[in-house]
PDB file of C-alpha atoms in Angstrom:
ATOM      1  CA  MET A   1       0.000   0.000   0.000  1.00 46.00           C
ATOM      2  CA  ASP A   2       1.272   3.428  -0.957  1.00 52.00           C
ATOM      3  CA  PRO A   3       1.614   5.584   2.188  1.00 52.00           C
ATOM      4  CA  SER A   4       0.990   8.767   0.165  1.00 56.00           C
ATOM      5  CA  GLN A   5      -2.553   7.626  -0.677  1.00 54.00           C
ATOM      6  CA  PRO A   6      -5.275   8.317   1.886  1.00 50.00           C
ATOM      7  CA  PRO A   7      -6.763   5.220   3.503  1.00 50.00           C
ATOM      8  CA  VAL A   8      -9.930   3.939   1.883  1.00 57.00           C
ATOM      9  CA  GLU A   9     -12.937   4.566   4.100  1.00 66.00           C
ATOM     10  CA  ASN A  10     -14.871   1.417   4.933  1.00 82.00           C
ATOM     11  CA  TYR A  11     -18.543   1.164   5.738  1.00 70.00           C
ATOM     12  CA  ALA A  12     -19.086   2.145   9.353  1.00 69.00           C
ATOM     13  CA  ASN A  13     -22.310   0.118   9.562  1.00 77.00           C
ATOM     14  CA  PRO A  14     -21.959  -2.865   7.224  1.00 80.00           C
ATOM     15  CA  ASN A  15     -24.957  -4.771   8.645  1.00 84.00           C
ATOM     16  CA  THR A  16     -27.253  -1.788   8.233  1.00 82.00           C
ATOM     17  CA  CYS A  17     -25.929  -1.263   4.705  1.00 83.00           C
ATOM     18  CA  LEU A  18     -26.566  -4.916   3.928  1.00 86.00           C
ATOM     19  CA  PHE A  19     -30.199  -4.785   5.025  1.00 85.00           C
ATOM     20  CA  HIS A  20     -30.672  -1.410   3.345  1.00 88.00           C
ATOM     21  CA  VAL A  21     -29.734  -3.011   0.026  1.00 91.00           C
ATOM     22  CA  LEU A  22     -31.088  -6.512   0.757  1.00 92.00           C
ATOM     23  CA  PHE A  23     -34.814  -5.712   0.901  1.00 91.00           C
ATOM     24  CA  LYS A  24     -34.623  -3.459  -2.155  1.00 93.00           C
ATOM     25  CA  GLY A  25     -32.830  -6.145  -4.086  1.00 94.00           C
ATOM     26  CA  ALA A  26     -35.107  -8.903  -2.785  1.00 95.00           C
ATOM     27  CA  ALA A  27     -38.275  -7.078  -3.878  1.00 94.00           C
ATOM     28  CA  LEU A  28     -36.858  -6.297  -7.318  1.00 95.00           C
ATOM     29  CA  ALA A  29     -35.362  -9.755  -7.813  1.00 95.00           C
ATOM     30  CA  PHE A  30     -38.490 -11.554  -6.683  1.00 95.00           C
ATOM     31  CA  TYR A  31     -40.683  -9.484  -8.985  1.00 92.00           C
ATOM     32  CA  ILE A  32     -38.400  -9.984 -11.985  1.00 90.00           C
ATOM     33  CA  LEU A  33     -37.692 -13.685 -11.429  1.00 92.00           C
ATOM     34  CA  SER A  34     -41.116 -14.714 -10.141  1.00 89.00           C
ATOM     35  CA  ALA A  35     -42.516 -15.190 -13.635  1.00 78.00           C
ATOM     36  CA  LEU A  36     -40.099 -18.094 -14.048  1.00 84.00           C
ATOM     37  CA  PHE A  37     -41.352 -19.929 -10.974  1.00 85.00           C
ATOM     38  CA  PHE A  38     -44.934 -18.852 -10.268  1.00 80.00           C
ATOM     39  CA  ASN A  39     -47.987 -18.587 -12.423  1.00 84.00           C
ATOM     40  CA  SER A  40     -50.042 -16.888  -9.726  1.00 87.00           C
ATOM     41  CA  PHE A  41     -50.406 -13.108  -9.750  1.00 88.00           C
ATOM     42  CA  VAL A  42     -51.608 -13.179  -6.137  1.00 91.00           C
ATOM     43  CA  ILE A  43     -48.390 -14.790  -4.867  1.00 91.00           C
ATOM     44  CA  ILE A  44     -46.267 -12.374  -6.877  1.00 92.00           C
ATOM     45  CA  PHE A  45     -48.282  -9.387  -5.633  1.00 93.00           C
ATOM     46  CA  VAL A  46     -48.294 -10.380  -1.969  1.00 95.00           C
ATOM     47  CA  VAL A  47     -44.629 -11.362  -1.705  1.00 94.00           C
ATOM     48  CA  THR A  48     -43.329  -8.408  -3.740  1.00 94.00           C
ATOM     49  CA  VAL A  49     -45.404  -5.855  -1.828  1.00 95.00           C
ATOM     50  CA  LEU A  50     -44.434  -7.466   1.484  1.00 96.00           C
ATOM     51  CA  LEU A  51     -40.731  -7.203   0.583  1.00 96.00           C
ATOM     52  CA  ALA A  52     -41.213  -3.594  -0.559  1.00 95.00           C
ATOM     53  CA  ALA A  53     -43.045  -2.787   2.681  1.00 96.00           C
ATOM     54  CA  LEU A  54     -40.197  -4.323   4.700  1.00 94.00           C
ATOM     55  CA  ASP A  55     -37.762  -2.221   2.685  1.00 94.00           C
ATOM     56  CA  PHE A  56     -39.848   0.900   3.345  1.00 93.00           C
ATOM     57  CA  TRP A  57     -39.874   0.216   7.074  1.00 93.00           C
ATOM     58  CA  VAL A  58     -36.149  -0.599   7.284  1.00 91.00           C
ATOM     59  CA  VAL A  59     -35.170   2.512   5.326  1.00 89.00           C
ATOM     60  CA  LYS A  60     -37.544   4.828   7.183  1.00 89.00           C
ATOM     61  CA  ASN A  61     -36.914   3.577  10.720  1.00 88.00           C
ATOM     62  CA  VAL A  62     -33.461   1.978  10.754  1.00 87.00           C
ATOM     63  CA  SER A  63     -31.054   2.748   7.925  1.00 87.00           C
ATOM     64  CA  GLY A  64     -32.118   6.384   7.610  1.00 84.00           C
ATOM     65  CA  ARG A  65     -31.245   6.999  11.251  1.00 83.00           C
ATOM     66  CA  ILE A  66     -28.016   5.029  11.259  1.00 82.00           C
ATOM     67  CA  LEU A  67     -26.582   5.765   7.802  1.00 84.00           C
ATOM     68  CA  VAL A  68     -27.512   9.445   7.354  1.00 83.00           C
ATOM     69  CA  GLY A  69     -28.778  10.540  10.783  1.00 80.00           C
ATOM     70  CA  LEU A  70     -32.241  11.496   9.544  1.00 82.00           C
ATOM     71  CA  ARG A  71     -35.765  10.446  10.494  1.00 82.00           C
ATOM     72  CA  TRP A  72     -39.159  11.539   9.233  1.00 80.00           C
ATOM     73  CA  TRP A  73     -42.787  10.742   9.849  1.00 82.00           C
ATOM     74  CA  ASN A  74     -46.172  12.153   9.065  1.00 84.00           C
ATOM     75  CA  GLU A  75     -48.910  12.937  11.581  1.00 85.00           C
ATOM     76  CA  ILE A  76     -52.486  14.098  11.319  1.00 88.00           C
ATOM     77  CA  ASN A  77     -53.108  17.083  13.612  1.00 87.00           C
ATOM     78  CA  ASP A  78     -56.343  17.959  15.448  1.00 88.00           C
ATOM     79  CA  LEU A  79     -57.631  19.829  12.392  1.00 87.00           C
ATOM     80  CA  GLY A  80     -57.252  16.723  10.240  1.00 87.00           C
ATOM     81  CA  GLU A  81     -54.289  18.147   8.318  1.00 87.00           C
ATOM     82  CA  SER A  82     -51.219  16.147   7.400  1.00 85.00           C
ATOM     83  CA  VAL A  83     -48.073  17.448   9.145  1.00 80.00           C
ATOM     84  CA  TRP A  84     -44.533  16.341   8.277  1.00 79.00           C
ATOM     85  CA  LYS A  85     -42.189  15.837  11.232  1.00 79.00           C
ATOM     86  CA  PHE A  86     -38.405  15.666  10.916  1.00 76.00           C
ATOM     87  CA  GLU A  87     -35.539  14.692  13.188  1.00 78.00           C
ATOM     88  CA  SER A  88     -31.856  14.897  12.503  1.00 74.00           C
ATOM     89  CA  LEU A  89     -28.616  14.715  14.370  1.00 74.00           C
ATOM     90  CA  ASP A  90     -26.907  17.981  15.171  1.00 69.00           C
ATOM     91  CA  GLN A  91     -24.748  19.433  12.399  1.00 66.00           C
ATOM     92  CA  GLU A  92     -21.506  18.329  14.043  1.00 68.00           C
ATOM     93  CA  SER A  93     -22.703  14.720  14.219  1.00 66.00           C
ATOM     94  CA  LEU A  94     -24.032  14.875  10.654  1.00 64.00           C
ATOM     95  CA  ALA A  95     -20.610  16.070   9.487  1.00 67.00           C
ATOM     96  CA  ARG A  96     -19.019  13.010  11.148  1.00 73.00           C
ATOM     97  CA  MET A  97     -21.342  10.549   9.351  1.00 76.00           C
ATOM     98  CA  ASN A  98     -19.526   7.987   7.236  1.00 75.00           C
ATOM     99  CA  LYS A  99     -19.434   9.243   3.630  1.00 82.00           C
ATOM    100  CA  LYS A 100     -19.552   5.757   2.175  1.00 85.00           C
ATOM    101  CA  ASP A 101     -22.649   4.858   4.225  1.00 81.00           C
ATOM    102  CA  SER A 102     -24.332   8.083   3.165  1.00 81.00           C
ATOM    103  CA  TRP A 103     -23.425   7.526  -0.477  1.00 87.00           C
ATOM    104  CA  LEU A 104     -24.861   3.988  -0.396  1.00 88.00           C
ATOM    105  CA  PHE A 105     -28.045   5.196   1.286  1.00 89.00           C
ATOM    106  CA  TRP A 106     -28.834   7.950  -1.223  1.00 91.00           C
ATOM    107  CA  TRP A 107     -27.784   6.089  -4.378  1.00 92.00           C
ATOM    108  CA  THR A 108     -29.706   2.921  -3.589  1.00 93.00           C
ATOM    109  CA  LEU A 109     -32.734   4.994  -2.646  1.00 94.00           C
ATOM    110  CA  TYR A 110     -32.765   6.655  -6.082  1.00 95.00           C
ATOM    111  CA  LEU A 111     -31.640   3.606  -8.085  1.00 95.00           C
ATOM    112  CA  ALA A 112     -34.390   1.404  -6.641  1.00 95.00           C
ATOM    113  CA  ALA A 113     -37.027   3.981  -7.606  1.00 95.00           C
ATOM    114  CA  ALA A 114     -35.513   4.242 -11.093  1.00 96.00           C
ATOM    115  CA  ALA A 115     -35.570   0.439 -11.419  1.00 95.00           C
ATOM    116  CA  TRP A 116     -39.262   0.289 -10.429  1.00 94.00           C
ATOM    117  CA  LEU A 117     -40.000   3.085 -12.893  1.00 95.00           C
ATOM    118  CA  ILE A 118     -38.290   1.197 -15.729  1.00 94.00           C
ATOM    119  CA  ILE A 119     -40.141  -1.994 -14.809  1.00 92.00           C
ATOM    120  CA  GLY A 120     -43.361   0.038 -14.801  1.00 92.00           C
ATOM    121  CA  VAL A 121     -42.685   1.285 -18.315  1.00 92.00           C
ATOM    122  CA  PHE A 122     -42.185  -2.308 -19.481  1.00 90.00           C
ATOM    123  CA  SER A 123     -45.419  -3.372 -17.790  1.00 88.00           C
ATOM    124  CA  LEU A 124     -47.201  -0.500 -19.482  1.00 90.00           C
ATOM    125  CA  ILE A 125     -45.756  -1.384 -22.889  1.00 90.00           C
ATOM    126  CA  ARG A 126     -46.804  -5.033 -22.441  1.00 86.00           C
ATOM    127  CA  PHE A 127     -50.324  -3.949 -21.336  1.00 87.00           C
ATOM    128  CA  GLN A 128     -50.020  -5.727 -17.988  1.00 83.00           C
ATOM    129  CA  ALA A 129     -52.261  -3.525 -15.842  1.00 85.00           C
ATOM    130  CA  ASP A 130     -52.281  -5.995 -12.941  1.00 86.00           C
ATOM    131  CA  TYR A 131     -48.478  -6.071 -12.753  1.00 89.00           C
ATOM    132  CA  LEU A 132     -48.449  -2.307 -13.137  1.00 92.00           C
ATOM    133  CA  LEU A 133     -50.381  -2.219  -9.864  1.00 92.00           C
ATOM    134  CA  VAL A 134     -47.564  -4.091  -8.097  1.00 93.00           C
ATOM    135  CA  VAL A 135     -44.992  -1.731  -9.576  1.00 94.00           C
ATOM    136  CA  GLY A 136     -47.098   1.278  -8.579  1.00 94.00           C
ATOM    137  CA  VAL A 137     -47.261   0.174  -4.952  1.00 94.00           C
ATOM    138  CA  CYS A 138     -43.518  -0.517  -4.806  1.00 95.00           C
ATOM    139  CA  LEU A 139     -42.661   2.731  -6.579  1.00 95.00           C
ATOM    140  CA  SER A 140     -44.907   4.754  -4.285  1.00 94.00           C
ATOM    141  CA  LEU A 141     -43.209   3.288  -1.200  1.00 95.00           C
ATOM    142  CA  ASN A 142     -39.793   4.183  -2.622  1.00 94.00           C
ATOM    143  CA  VAL A 143     -40.879   7.679  -3.624  1.00 93.00           C
ATOM    144  CA  ALA A 144     -42.379   8.273  -0.167  1.00 91.00           C
ATOM    145  CA  ASN A 145     -38.970   7.573   1.373  1.00 91.00           C
ATOM    146  CA  ILE A 146     -37.220   9.773  -1.195  1.00 92.00           C
ATOM    147  CA  ILE A 147     -39.571  12.679  -0.480  1.00 87.00           C
ATOM    148  CA  GLY A 148     -39.433  12.174   3.279  1.00 85.00           C
ATOM    149  CA  PHE A 149     -35.656  12.000   3.519  1.00 80.00           C
ATOM    150  CA  THR A 150     -35.095  14.820   1.024  1.00 88.00           C
ATOM    151  CA  LYS A 151     -37.424  17.108   3.004  1.00 85.00           C
ATOM    152  CA  CYS A 152     -35.740  15.991   6.212  1.00 81.00           C
ATOM    153  CA  LYS A 153     -32.277  16.786   4.827  1.00 76.00           C
ATOM    154  CA  LYS A 154     -33.428  20.243   3.705  1.00 77.00           C
ATOM    155  CA  ASP A 155     -35.040  20.856   7.111  1.00 68.00           C
ATOM    156  CA  ALA A 156     -31.801  19.889   8.876  1.00 58.00           C
ATOM    157  CA  LYS A 157     -29.832  22.353   6.732  1.00 60.00           C
ATOM    158  CA  LYS A 158     -32.400  25.095   7.380  1.00 59.00           C
ATOM    159  CA  GLN A 159     -32.286  24.490  11.148  1.00 59.00           C
ATOM    160  CA  PHE A 160     -28.493  24.664  11.091  1.00 52.00           C
ATOM    161  CA  GLN A 161     -28.542  27.936   9.156  1.00 51.00           C
ATOM    162  CA  GLN A 162     -31.064  29.419  11.591  1.00 53.00           C
ATOM    163  CA  PHE A 163     -28.989  28.278  14.557  1.00 50.00           C
ATOM    164  CA  ALA A 164     -25.827  29.735  13.024  1.00 49.00           C
ATOM    165  CA  SER A 165     -27.450  33.091  12.253  1.00 53.00           C
ATOM    166  CA  GLN A 166     -29.002  33.285  15.749  1.00 54.00           C
ATOM    167  CA  THR A 167     -25.643  32.483  17.338  1.00 53.00           C
ATOM    168  CA  ILE A 168     -23.852  35.125  15.290  1.00 55.00           C
ATOM    169  CA  ALA A 169     -26.563  37.685  16.002  1.00 50.00           C
ATOM    170  CA  SER A 170     -26.498  37.032  19.766  1.00 56.00           C
ATOM    171  CA  ARG A 171     -22.691  37.222  19.879  1.00 59.00           C
ATOM    172  CA  PHE A 172     -22.755  40.450  17.905  1.00 50.00           C
ATOM    173  CA  GLN A 173     -25.418  41.847  20.222  1.00 56.00           C
ATOM    174  CA  SER A 174     -23.456  40.903  23.348  1.00 57.00           C
ATOM    175  CA  THR A 175     -20.284  42.435  21.867  1.00 57.00           C
ATOM    176  CA  VAL A 176     -22.091  45.675  21.069  1.00 50.00           C
ATOM    177  CA  GLN A 177     -23.684  45.784  24.530  1.00 56.00           C
ATOM    178  CA  SER A 178     -20.362  45.213  26.257  1.00 56.00           C
ATOM    179  CA  ALA A 179     -18.770  47.948  24.109  1.00 51.00           C
ATOM    180  CA  PHE A 180     -21.472  50.431  25.120  1.00 54.00           C
ATOM    181  CA  THR A 181     -21.167  49.390  28.749  1.00 58.00           C
ATOM    182  CA  LEU A 182     -17.473  50.311  28.716  1.00 55.00           C
ATOM    183  CA  VAL A 183     -18.218  53.755  27.297  1.00 54.00           C
TER     184      VAL A 183
END
């Protein structure tokens, strides 16, 4: 190994990364390969949607927290309106997140949605409306995670910017007050 080259960063959470990719791959692989083994739409629908739902849950509740430090959920308030809720680690902790874990999280999130979209186009071209339903459910679960985590990431950046501007403003104010106190 060349000492002048920086060390290659490994995955900080290999088990989480594995399950993050595993359920996505399992749902896609089962859907694609199921035509070879099953002749029943019901089995294909149930198993594929179950795997996609497991993927949705793992991404939303486990790998999102561990790999990128973000969490989102949606609540209905007393007025019956949908309200998005976001949690993130503080900016210092987010900066320390493993870059390779983060890269894997975001790329697989987008690639899985792109794969379901391509499969949907093929189902549409082949006039398979029933299989298009399966693809639609799986794609909507993936897109929900993409939207949730993208909004959460933007919210975390906005909170950091607000915190930074408030900190600067309060320090400036205290400096000005102490300068006037001396006069």
